Structures are given as structure tokens and as C-alpha cells.
Short mmCIF file of C-alpha atoms in Angstrom, two decimals:
data_model
loop_
_atom_site.label_atom_id
_atom_site.label_comp_id
_atom_site.label_asym_id
_atom_site.label_seq_id
_atom_site.Cartn_x
_atom_site.Cartn_y
_atom_site.Cartn_z
CA MET A 18 114.92 84.66 88.15
CA LEU A 19 110.66 82.77 88.16
CA SER A 20 111.66 80.09 90.20
CA ARG A 21 112.80 81.98 93.09
CA ARG A 22 110.23 82.02 96.53
CA VAL A 23 109.29 84.97 98.51
CA VAL A 24 107.44 84.45 102.06
CA VAL A 25 105.90 86.61 103.98
CA THR A 26 107.91 87.51 107.42
CA GLY A 27 106.54 90.25 108.92
CA LEU A 28 103.23 91.66 109.50
CA GLY A 29 101.56 94.88 110.94
CA ALA A 30 97.87 96.28 111.75
CA ILE A 31 95.59 99.13 112.48
CA THR A 32 91.80 98.56 112.34
CA PRO A 33 88.70 98.99 113.71
CA ILE A 34 89.39 96.35 115.96
CA GLY A 35 92.43 96.56 117.12
CA ASN A 36 95.15 98.36 116.45
CA ASN A 37 98.62 96.38 116.36
CA VAL A 38 98.70 92.51 114.56
CA GLN A 39 97.92 90.92 118.23
CA ASP A 40 95.22 92.34 119.22
CA TYR A 41 93.44 92.53 115.66
CA TRP A 42 94.03 88.28 115.44
CA THR A 43 92.12 88.06 118.80
CA ALA A 44 89.13 90.23 117.87
CA LEU A 45 88.39 88.56 115.16
CA SER A 46 88.21 85.27 116.01
CA ASN A 47 86.45 86.04 118.52
CA GLY A 48 83.81 87.54 117.13
CA VAL A 49 84.02 91.42 117.74
CA SER A 50 82.34 93.97 116.22
CA GLY A 51 83.49 97.02 114.26
CA ALA A 52 80.67 99.26 114.11
CA ALA A 53 79.84 102.24 116.26
CA LEU A 54 78.01 106.41 115.77
CA ILE A 55 80.94 107.99 113.71
CA THR A 56 83.01 110.10 115.84
CA GLN A 57 84.51 111.87 113.47
CA PHE A 58 82.40 114.18 112.17
CA ASP A 59 78.27 114.74 112.78
CA ALA A 60 76.92 112.36 110.64
CA SER A 61 73.33 113.29 112.74
CA LYS A 62 71.69 114.17 109.33
CA PHE A 63 73.29 111.59 106.99
CA LYS A 64 71.41 107.99 105.93
CA THR A 65 74.08 106.84 107.91
CA ARG A 66 75.36 107.14 110.92
CA PHE A 67 78.14 104.84 112.01
CA ALA A 68 81.03 102.80 110.73
CA CYS A 69 84.30 101.18 110.97
CA GLU A 70 86.38 103.72 113.17
CA VAL A 71 89.98 103.25 114.39
CA LYS A 72 89.59 103.37 117.96
CA ASN A 73 91.94 105.01 120.43
CA PHE A 74 94.21 106.50 117.90
CA ASP A 75 96.96 109.11 118.61
CA VAL A 76 99.67 110.19 115.79
CA THR A 77 101.76 111.17 118.08
CA GLN A 78 102.55 108.38 120.33
CA PHE A 79 104.15 107.10 116.60
CA ILE A 80 105.42 110.16 114.58
CA ASP A 81 106.13 113.46 115.48
CA ARG A 82 103.51 116.19 115.36
CA LYS A 83 104.87 118.33 112.89
CA GLU A 84 105.50 115.48 110.52
CA ALA A 85 101.88 114.24 110.79
CA ARG A 86 100.35 117.82 110.73
CA ARG A 87 102.62 116.95 107.03
CA MET A 88 99.84 113.79 106.61
CA ASP A 89 96.43 112.27 105.52
CA ARG A 90 94.96 110.57 108.40
CA TYR A 91 94.86 107.48 105.70
CA ALA A 92 99.08 108.33 105.50
CA GLN A 93 99.64 108.09 108.93
CA LEU A 94 97.68 104.91 110.02
CA ALA A 95 99.81 103.22 106.84
CA MET A 96 103.08 104.98 108.69
CA VAL A 97 102.28 103.01 111.84
CA ALA A 98 101.15 99.72 110.22
CA CYS A 99 104.71 99.59 108.43
CA ASP A 100 106.00 100.58 111.38
CA GLU A 101 105.13 97.87 113.35
CA ALA A 102 105.01 95.05 110.44
CA VAL A 103 109.54 96.46 110.28
CA LYS A 104 110.32 95.48 113.76
CA HIS A 105 107.67 92.09 113.21
CA CYS A 106 110.03 91.33 110.13
CA GLY A 107 113.65 91.73 112.74
CA ILE A 108 115.72 93.42 109.77
CA ASP A 109 118.80 95.11 110.12
CA LEU A 110 118.20 98.60 108.87
CA GLU A 111 121.78 99.29 109.13
CA LYS A 112 122.91 96.41 107.44
CA VAL A 113 120.49 95.47 104.28
CA ASN A 114 121.04 97.09 100.75
CA LYS A 115 118.07 99.06 100.56
CA ASP A 116 118.57 99.69 97.03
CA ARG A 117 117.23 96.18 97.24
CA VAL A 118 114.19 96.80 99.44
CA GLY A 119 110.90 98.43 98.10
CA VAL A 120 108.08 99.63 98.80
CA ILE A 121 104.22 99.46 96.77
CA TRP A 122 101.58 100.46 98.84
CA GLY A 123 97.76 100.62 97.33
CA SER A 124 94.97 102.55 98.07
CA GLY A 125 91.77 103.02 96.42
CA ILE A 126 91.47 106.93 97.39
CA GLY A 127 94.17 108.14 99.25
CA GLY A 128 93.25 111.65 100.94
CA LEU A 129 90.32 112.40 100.99
CA LYS A 130 90.16 113.79 104.13
CA THR A 131 92.08 117.10 103.03
CA PHE A 132 90.54 117.16 99.31
CA LEU A 133 87.55 118.14 101.12
CA ASP A 134 88.99 120.23 104.27
CA GLU A 135 90.63 122.78 101.34
CA VAL A 136 87.90 122.89 99.20
CA THR A 137 85.40 123.19 102.03
CA SER A 138 87.83 125.79 103.33
CA PHE A 139 87.92 127.91 100.08
CA ALA A 140 84.26 127.71 99.32
CA LYS A 141 83.42 129.51 102.60
CA GLY A 142 86.48 132.24 101.72
CA ASP A 143 85.81 135.16 100.34
CA GLY A 144 87.53 133.61 96.68
CA THR A 145 90.41 134.60 97.78
CA PRO A 146 92.57 131.35 97.43
CA ARG A 147 94.44 130.19 100.81
CA PHE A 148 95.68 126.24 100.23
CA SER A 149 97.81 124.47 102.54
CA PRO A 150 101.70 124.45 100.39
CA PHE A 151 101.00 120.37 101.88
CA PHE A 152 97.62 119.86 100.12
CA ILE A 153 98.73 117.93 97.04
CA PRO A 154 101.55 116.22 98.61
CA MET A 155 98.95 115.21 101.91
CA MET A 156 95.60 114.12 98.85
CA ILE A 157 97.90 111.94 96.54
CA ALA A 158 96.86 108.56 97.15
CA ASP A 159 100.56 107.42 96.38
CA ILE A 160 102.20 109.93 99.66
CA ALA A 161 102.35 106.53 101.63
CA ALA A 162 104.49 104.45 99.55
CA GLY A 163 106.69 107.41 99.56
CA LEU A 164 106.50 108.31 103.27
CA ILE A 165 107.31 104.84 103.84
CA SER A 166 110.36 104.68 101.79
CA ILE A 167 111.71 108.02 103.32
CA ARG A 168 111.47 107.10 106.71
CA PHE A 169 112.66 103.77 106.68
CA GLY A 170 115.50 104.81 103.83
CA PHE A 171 113.90 102.17 101.44
CA ARG A 172 115.19 102.98 97.97
CA GLY A 173 114.06 100.25 95.26
CA PRO A 174 110.84 100.27 93.66
CA ASN A 175 108.40 102.20 94.56
CA PHE A 176 104.41 102.75 94.05
CA THR A 177 100.94 102.63 94.92
CA THR A 178 98.10 100.41 93.69
CA VAL A 179 94.97 101.86 92.65
CA SER A 180 92.39 99.90 91.98
CA ALA A 181 88.97 100.16 94.20
CA CYS A 182 89.06 97.58 96.86
CA ALA A 183 91.07 95.42 94.91
CA SER A 184 94.10 97.71 95.57
CA SER A 185 95.76 96.27 98.38
CA THR A 186 95.33 93.33 97.22
CA ASN A 187 96.97 94.44 93.80
CA ALA A 188 99.78 95.54 95.89
CA ILE A 189 100.76 93.02 97.59
CA SER A 190 100.60 91.11 93.92
CA ASP A 191 102.84 93.95 92.40
CA ALA A 192 105.78 93.03 95.36
CA PHE A 193 105.58 89.55 94.87
CA TYR A 194 106.42 89.92 91.65
CA TYR A 195 109.54 92.71 91.51
CA ILE A 196 110.67 90.16 94.15
CA LYS A 197 110.20 87.00 91.90
CA MET A 198 111.86 88.61 88.82
CA GLY A 199 114.62 89.33 90.83
CA LYS A 200 114.07 93.30 91.10
CA SER A 201 114.06 93.11 94.83
CA ASP A 202 114.93 90.96 97.82
CA MET A 203 112.51 92.41 99.78
CA MET A 204 109.01 95.09 99.86
CA ILE A 205 107.31 97.02 102.45
CA THR A 206 103.60 96.97 101.14
CA GLY A 207 100.16 96.38 101.90
CA GLY A 208 97.16 98.92 101.56
CA SER A 209 95.75 101.70 103.80
CA GLU A 210 92.11 104.09 103.58
CA ALA A 211 90.81 106.49 105.86
CA CYS A 212 87.62 108.26 104.66
CA VAL A 213 84.92 107.99 106.83
CA ASN A 214 84.03 111.35 106.61
CA GLU A 215 80.96 114.08 104.91
CA ALA A 216 82.48 113.22 101.44
CA ALA A 217 82.68 109.57 101.17
CA VAL A 218 79.34 108.95 103.56
CA GLY A 219 77.35 111.22 101.89
CA GLY A 220 78.93 109.49 98.13
CA PHE A 221 77.65 105.70 99.41
CA ASN A 222 74.50 107.13 100.90
CA ALA A 223 73.54 108.61 97.07
CA MET A 224 74.41 105.65 95.27
CA LYS A 225 72.71 103.51 97.96
CA ALA A 226 75.77 101.73 98.52
CA LEU A 227 76.26 101.43 102.46
CA SER A 228 73.72 99.99 105.62
CA GLU A 229 71.35 102.11 106.78
CA ARG A 230 70.93 100.13 110.46
CA ASN A 231 71.60 102.89 112.55
CA GLU A 232 70.02 101.44 115.28
CA ASP A 233 71.58 98.64 115.55
CA PRO A 234 75.54 100.21 114.11
CA SER A 235 77.50 96.43 115.18
CA THR A 236 74.88 93.44 113.51
CA ALA A 237 74.66 96.01 110.22
CA SER A 238 77.18 93.98 108.55
CA ARG A 239 75.56 91.00 107.91
CA PRO A 240 77.07 88.96 104.82
CA PHE A 241 75.25 86.47 103.45
CA ASP A 242 72.08 87.59 105.30
CA LEU A 243 68.82 87.53 104.10
CA ASP A 244 68.56 90.52 105.61
CA ARG A 245 71.70 92.53 104.79
CA ASN A 246 71.91 96.11 103.03
CA GLY A 247 74.89 96.90 102.07
CA PHE A 248 78.40 97.19 103.72
CA VAL A 249 79.90 98.90 106.97
CA LEU A 250 82.38 101.11 105.94
CA GLY A 251 85.67 101.34 106.80
CA GLU A 252 89.11 102.22 107.69
CA GLY A 253 92.68 100.95 109.26
CA ALA A 254 95.59 100.15 107.51
CA GLY A 255 97.40 96.00 107.01
CA ALA A 256 101.54 95.69 106.28
CA ILE A 257 103.23 92.82 105.28
CA VAL A 258 106.87 92.27 105.06
CA LEU A 259 107.69 89.37 101.81
CA GLU A 260 111.59 88.38 101.41
CA GLU A 261 112.73 86.16 99.21
CA LEU A 262 113.45 83.41 100.73
CA GLU A 263 117.33 82.94 101.14
CA HIS A 264 117.56 85.92 102.08
CA ALA A 265 115.28 85.56 104.94
CA LEU A 266 116.68 82.16 105.35
CA ALA A 267 119.90 83.95 105.45
CA ARG A 268 119.40 85.84 108.15
CA GLY A 269 117.44 84.06 110.25
CA ALA A 270 113.80 85.59 110.36
CA THR A 271 110.91 83.79 111.21
CA ILE A 272 108.63 82.95 107.94
CA TYR A 273 104.69 83.08 108.48
CA GLY A 274 103.21 81.74 105.13
CA GLU A 275 104.37 82.07 101.08
CA ILE A 276 103.03 83.68 98.91
CA ALA A 277 101.62 81.07 95.61
CA GLY A 278 100.01 82.46 93.97
CA CYS A 279 98.41 85.86 92.52
CA GLY A 280 95.78 86.95 89.98
CA ALA A 281 93.91 89.49 88.38
CA SER A 282 90.73 90.21 86.41
CA ALA A 283 88.26 92.35 85.99
CA ASP A 284 84.55 91.86 85.01
CA ALA A 285 84.08 94.16 81.94
CA TYR A 286 80.42 94.97 83.13
CA HIS A 287 79.24 97.70 85.09
CA LEU A 288 80.74 100.37 86.85
CA THR A 289 79.59 98.88 90.62
CA ALA A 290 77.49 96.14 90.48
CA PRO A 291 79.54 92.84 89.49
CA HIS A 292 78.78 90.52 86.83
CA PRO A 293 75.61 88.25 87.84
CA GLU A 294 77.67 85.28 86.70
CA GLY A 295 80.68 85.84 88.29
CA LEU A 296 81.99 85.14 85.23
CA GLY A 297 85.46 87.96 86.84
CA ALA A 298 85.80 87.16 90.39
CA THR A 299 85.84 83.00 88.26
CA SER A 300 88.51 84.11 85.88
CA VAL A 301 90.46 86.20 89.23
CA MET A 302 90.40 82.84 91.55
CA ARG A 303 91.28 80.45 88.59
CA CYS A 304 94.46 82.50 87.18
CA ALA A 305 95.37 82.85 91.00
CA LEU A 306 95.50 78.40 90.47
CA GLU A 307 96.73 78.67 88.20
CA GLU A 308 100.20 80.56 89.07
CA ALA A 309 100.11 78.48 92.42
CA GLY A 310 100.17 74.77 90.03
CA MET A 311 97.48 74.39 92.63
CA LYS A 312 94.33 71.93 92.63
CA PRO A 313 90.52 73.40 93.74
CA GLU A 314 90.93 70.83 96.78
CA GLU A 315 93.50 71.88 98.15
CA ILE A 316 92.72 75.15 99.22
CA ASP A 317 91.08 75.10 103.33
CA TYR A 318 89.90 78.20 103.89
CA ILE A 319 88.26 81.27 101.18
CA ASN A 320 88.37 84.29 103.33
CA VAL A 321 85.90 86.08 100.31
CA HIS A 322 85.47 89.72 99.34
CA GLY A 323 81.67 89.70 101.08
CA THR A 324 80.72 93.01 101.83
CA SER A 325 77.37 92.59 102.67
CA THR A 326 75.32 94.29 99.36
CA PRO A 327 72.36 92.11 98.10
CA LEU A 328 73.95 91.61 94.00
CA GLY A 329 78.04 91.41 95.58
CA ASP A 330 77.73 88.31 98.06
CA PRO A 331 75.57 86.26 95.93
CA GLN A 332 77.81 86.78 92.50
CA GLU A 333 81.15 85.55 94.53
CA VAL A 334 79.54 82.43 95.56
CA ILE A 335 78.49 81.48 92.47
CA ALA A 336 82.15 81.98 90.97
CA ILE A 337 83.15 80.03 94.54
CA GLN A 338 81.11 77.51 93.57
CA ASN A 339 81.75 77.47 89.97
CA ILE A 340 85.95 76.85 91.08
CA PHE A 341 85.28 75.11 93.33
CA GLY A 342 83.01 72.09 92.34
CA GLU A 343 81.58 69.53 95.89
CA HIS A 344 84.80 70.63 97.10
CA ALA A 345 83.20 74.43 97.72
CA PHE A 346 80.55 72.27 100.89
CA LYS A 347 84.49 71.13 102.36
CA VAL A 348 86.09 74.01 102.08
CA ASN A 349 85.63 77.11 105.08
CA ILE A 350 84.22 80.69 104.40
CA SER A 351 84.37 83.62 105.50
CA SER A 352 83.89 87.12 105.15
CA THR A 353 85.69 89.49 107.49
CA LYS A 354 83.89 92.78 106.76
CA SER A 355 81.71 91.42 109.47
CA MET A 356 83.61 92.65 111.94
CA THR A 357 86.40 95.69 110.20
CA GLY A 358 84.03 97.35 107.75
CA HIS A 359 84.74 97.11 104.76
CA LEU A 360 88.43 99.22 104.46
CA LEU A 361 87.75 100.03 100.70
CA GLY A 362 91.58 100.01 99.42
CA GLY A 363 92.98 98.76 102.77
CA ALA A 364 90.72 95.72 102.54
CA GLY A 365 92.44 93.22 100.80
CA ALA A 366 95.56 93.58 103.10
CA ILE A 367 94.10 93.23 106.50
CA GLU A 368 92.20 89.90 105.66
CA VAL A 369 95.69 88.49 103.74
CA LEU A 370 97.16 89.06 107.42
CA ALA A 371 93.56 87.23 108.83
CA CYS A 372 94.55 84.33 106.31
CA LEU A 373 98.06 84.06 107.63
CA MET A 374 96.54 84.51 111.20
CA ALA A 375 94.69 81.02 109.89
CA ILE A 376 97.39 79.45 108.77
CA ASN A 377 99.64 79.92 111.80
CA THR A 378 96.80 79.63 114.70
CA GLY A 379 94.83 76.94 112.75
CA VAL A 380 91.44 78.91 113.40
CA ILE A 381 89.07 80.00 111.23
CA PRO A 382 87.74 83.63 112.15
CA PRO A 383 83.40 83.85 111.47
CA THR A 384 81.07 85.53 109.55
CA ILE A 385 79.39 87.10 112.38
CA ASN A 386 75.61 89.08 112.29
CA HIS A 387 73.89 85.79 110.53
CA PHE A 388 70.44 85.99 111.88
CA THR A 389 68.55 84.99 108.56
CA ASP A 390 69.26 82.32 106.26
CA ASP A 391 69.08 83.15 102.53
CA PRO A 392 68.13 80.36 100.23
CA ALA A 393 69.97 82.06 97.42
CA PHE A 394 72.81 80.55 99.01
CA ASP A 395 73.46 76.22 99.76
CA THR A 396 73.07 75.04 102.68
CA ARG A 397 75.99 72.65 102.42
CA LEU A 398 78.45 75.66 102.41
CA ASN A 399 80.55 76.00 105.11
CA LEU A 400 80.18 80.22 105.74
CA THR A 401 81.25 79.54 109.37
CA PHE A 402 78.65 81.69 110.29
CA ASN A 403 78.36 83.42 114.24
CA LYS A 404 81.66 81.18 115.63
CA SER A 405 85.52 81.24 114.38
CA GLN A 406 86.39 76.55 114.16
CA LYS A 407 89.41 75.26 114.61
CA ARG A 408 91.22 74.00 111.57
CA GLU A 409 94.14 73.22 110.15
CA VAL A 410 94.81 75.32 107.63
CA LYS A 411 97.18 74.44 105.06
CA VAL A 412 96.50 76.88 101.87
CA ALA A 413 94.37 79.64 101.83
CA LEU A 414 92.51 82.22 99.43
CA SER A 415 91.59 85.61 99.40
CA ASN A 416 89.47 87.30 96.78
CA THR A 417 88.79 91.34 96.04
CA PHE A 418 86.92 93.25 93.78
CA GLY A 419 86.31 96.59 93.58
CA PHE A 420 84.73 99.45 91.57
CA GLY A 421 84.82 99.04 87.42
CA GLY A 422 84.94 95.50 87.66
CA HIS A 423 88.50 94.91 89.10
CA ASN A 424 89.35 91.78 90.53
CA ALA A 425 92.28 90.49 92.42
CA SER A 426 92.98 86.84 94.07
CA ILE A 427 96.13 85.45 96.31
CA ILE A 428 97.07 82.09 97.52
CA ILE A 429 99.13 82.24 100.81
CA LYS A 430 100.23 78.70 102.20
CA LYS A 431 101.82 77.95 105.06
CA TYR A 432 105.62 77.55 104.50
CA GLU A 433 107.34 73.90 104.15
#
């Protein structure tokens, strides 16, 4: 069973720079920033007053209004991305064995807005408990996976991974293993997050994790720049359809790439800070390479975690240089969070999509907003600053690291 190959046959996305995969990729390859002043609440009293919000999103274009009201925004975004991915993969829902199709989703926080609204309403009341009967099912982080399975009737393995900002990378990895081990033939996987609200912005501000460059939000996310001062909060969802190779070939599916290997590790160091020597990040990339049976020299592109924080960016580069040695100067590296902001538990999903699109188009998306070199980074590194670059990409690596020291990496290769 472990020889079963796992390929990608469907893509879906709704992001701060595009509400479908093609629009997302066009903006990404053109270096478009999704950061702007917050519109979902009055942020005038907050230290950070901007974020990367999904724009022009009317959920009723995709989901019945009554049904949508029973979903937190993070679940709504998940449903929209999965709708696109399922349509994109061309599966005949009447013919597929739905017992062999599962859903594994990732979300670091889940329905935070629902929780905030319900508790705020109770606190402002007279003490009489008046909670929505949908409060709990709207809030819990696993409900998106359940809703997706209900929508399509998929009765295979169904759960959600929660590992902070590594959540959706872990979800894709688990989906890969379920197919590889013969437990499923297809999996809908990815992740979503919708935390542009008072609780999240206030909480991250209290940690001093967010950029406070309110005068110029579009340049606030500056991975690897000397003046980076925190990440920019984002929201959205990314979805991919994974499929066992022979199953995909039998139905004539278009194949966009193949999952070659996955890695997982822990820093075992600090609640929020990365290991200063990049030990966990080094370990997780080594694990992914070993599982893929690849040498570092085979990697063409690395989509880094690259959040634009003073501590995180250098530690990831240390880890890359630990693993790749001289090849670190030959591989393209970029942080697409410079454009999308940080989708937290949804980050890994849209970044795997970026890797797949790089493989299929031969274009490396840039790290925008680079103004001043940081002497912490060797100038021989190709961090793909400010403009996309053309390059054949046969193999790409995507990194995500989460609070608690959770690390996850995925290697995607061109299907041959």
C-alpha cells in the first residue's frame, strides 16, 4: 500500500488577493499586496488598524443565506474554496464511491468571531443566558470538515488538524498518508481561518506580534527586510483534491502535481518563539526530504514560512542553510505572506497552492516590500525580492511553523 502515489487533481482558493485560484495566482505573480485598513470592525483604537481581508465576498453567491447564517466566516470560506476545488477536479459525484472519499481540514483557531459575538452579547445582557443553539457547532474548529463532507456526501475519514499556523500543512500531510496507506482513494484537504476581529487583533497586539505600520499597510509585511516589525493578519482558505494516481488516471483527471513527501517536528523550546538555532525547522525539512527520497539539490523553490518577524525569518534561513548548504544559494526562496498576510491555520494551504502554480507555470512568486538589506541574510541567497522570476520548477518545498513549536513541511513535484 505504501507504494501508492498521491497526486493533486483539484484546486480552490479564496484569499485577500483573489477569490479564486486564477485570480489569486495572477495577483501573487504580479506582486500585489492584500493589506488595507480593516473594514470588519472599528479598529481605530487598536495598535494595528489594518489586515489582509478577503474582499468583495458575498457568501450568498455560494451558499443559501439561511445555511450561511449557521456558519462562522472561517467555515464559509472553507466551503467556497472546496466548491471550486471539487468542480475543478471534474469528479462525477454520482459515480464516485463516497465511502472512499474523505475530508481532512486545518484551522488553527476556528470560529473565534462566533465565540466573541456570543460571549460579548451575554456580557452586555442582564445575566440571563441567551445563547444561539448554533453557538457551539459554529465555533468548533472541526465543523468545517463536517460541513464539507455533508455538502458533497463524502463518507470517508473526516477530521480537522489543529497545530496553529502549521494546521493546514498537517491536514494535507494526513490526507496524503490516508491515501498512501489505502484507506481512501480521494481526499479534500486544505485549511481556512477568519480571525480579523477584535479578539485576534487585540491578542496579537498584546504579544507584539503584529506590524503597526498603519501609515502604509501595503508595505507592512516585509519578510527578510531590515525594518520588518511583525506579521500582517490575513484570512481566507485554500483547498486541494488529492487522489490516488491510478484512480485519477482511470477517470482521465488532469494532474497538477504529486505529493512527494511530508515532514513534521517540534521545536520543544518556547510557546511562541522559534528555536534560535532553527533545530525544529532543520529537522522538519530533513524529514520531508527523507520521505521523498530526495537530495536537497533537487529542490528548485522553497515557499518559506517567512512571516516578517524579527526572530522567525532569520531562524528559518539558518535552517535552510543547515540543510541545503551551497545549494541554498541556487534555490529560489520567497515568502508569499508579503502579499497575502498570514492566514494562520490556512497559510499552508494557500502556500501549497502557490507551489503547485509555480510548478505548472514556471514562475516564482516574489517576496515583495524589500527596501533595505538585513546583514543577517547572506546576499548570495535568492530571496526573489520584489519581482517574480521565471524558472523551471520540478520540485518545490513549503514550510509552515506554528506557536507551540509545531513544524510541518511538504514537498510537491511535477507529475511525470
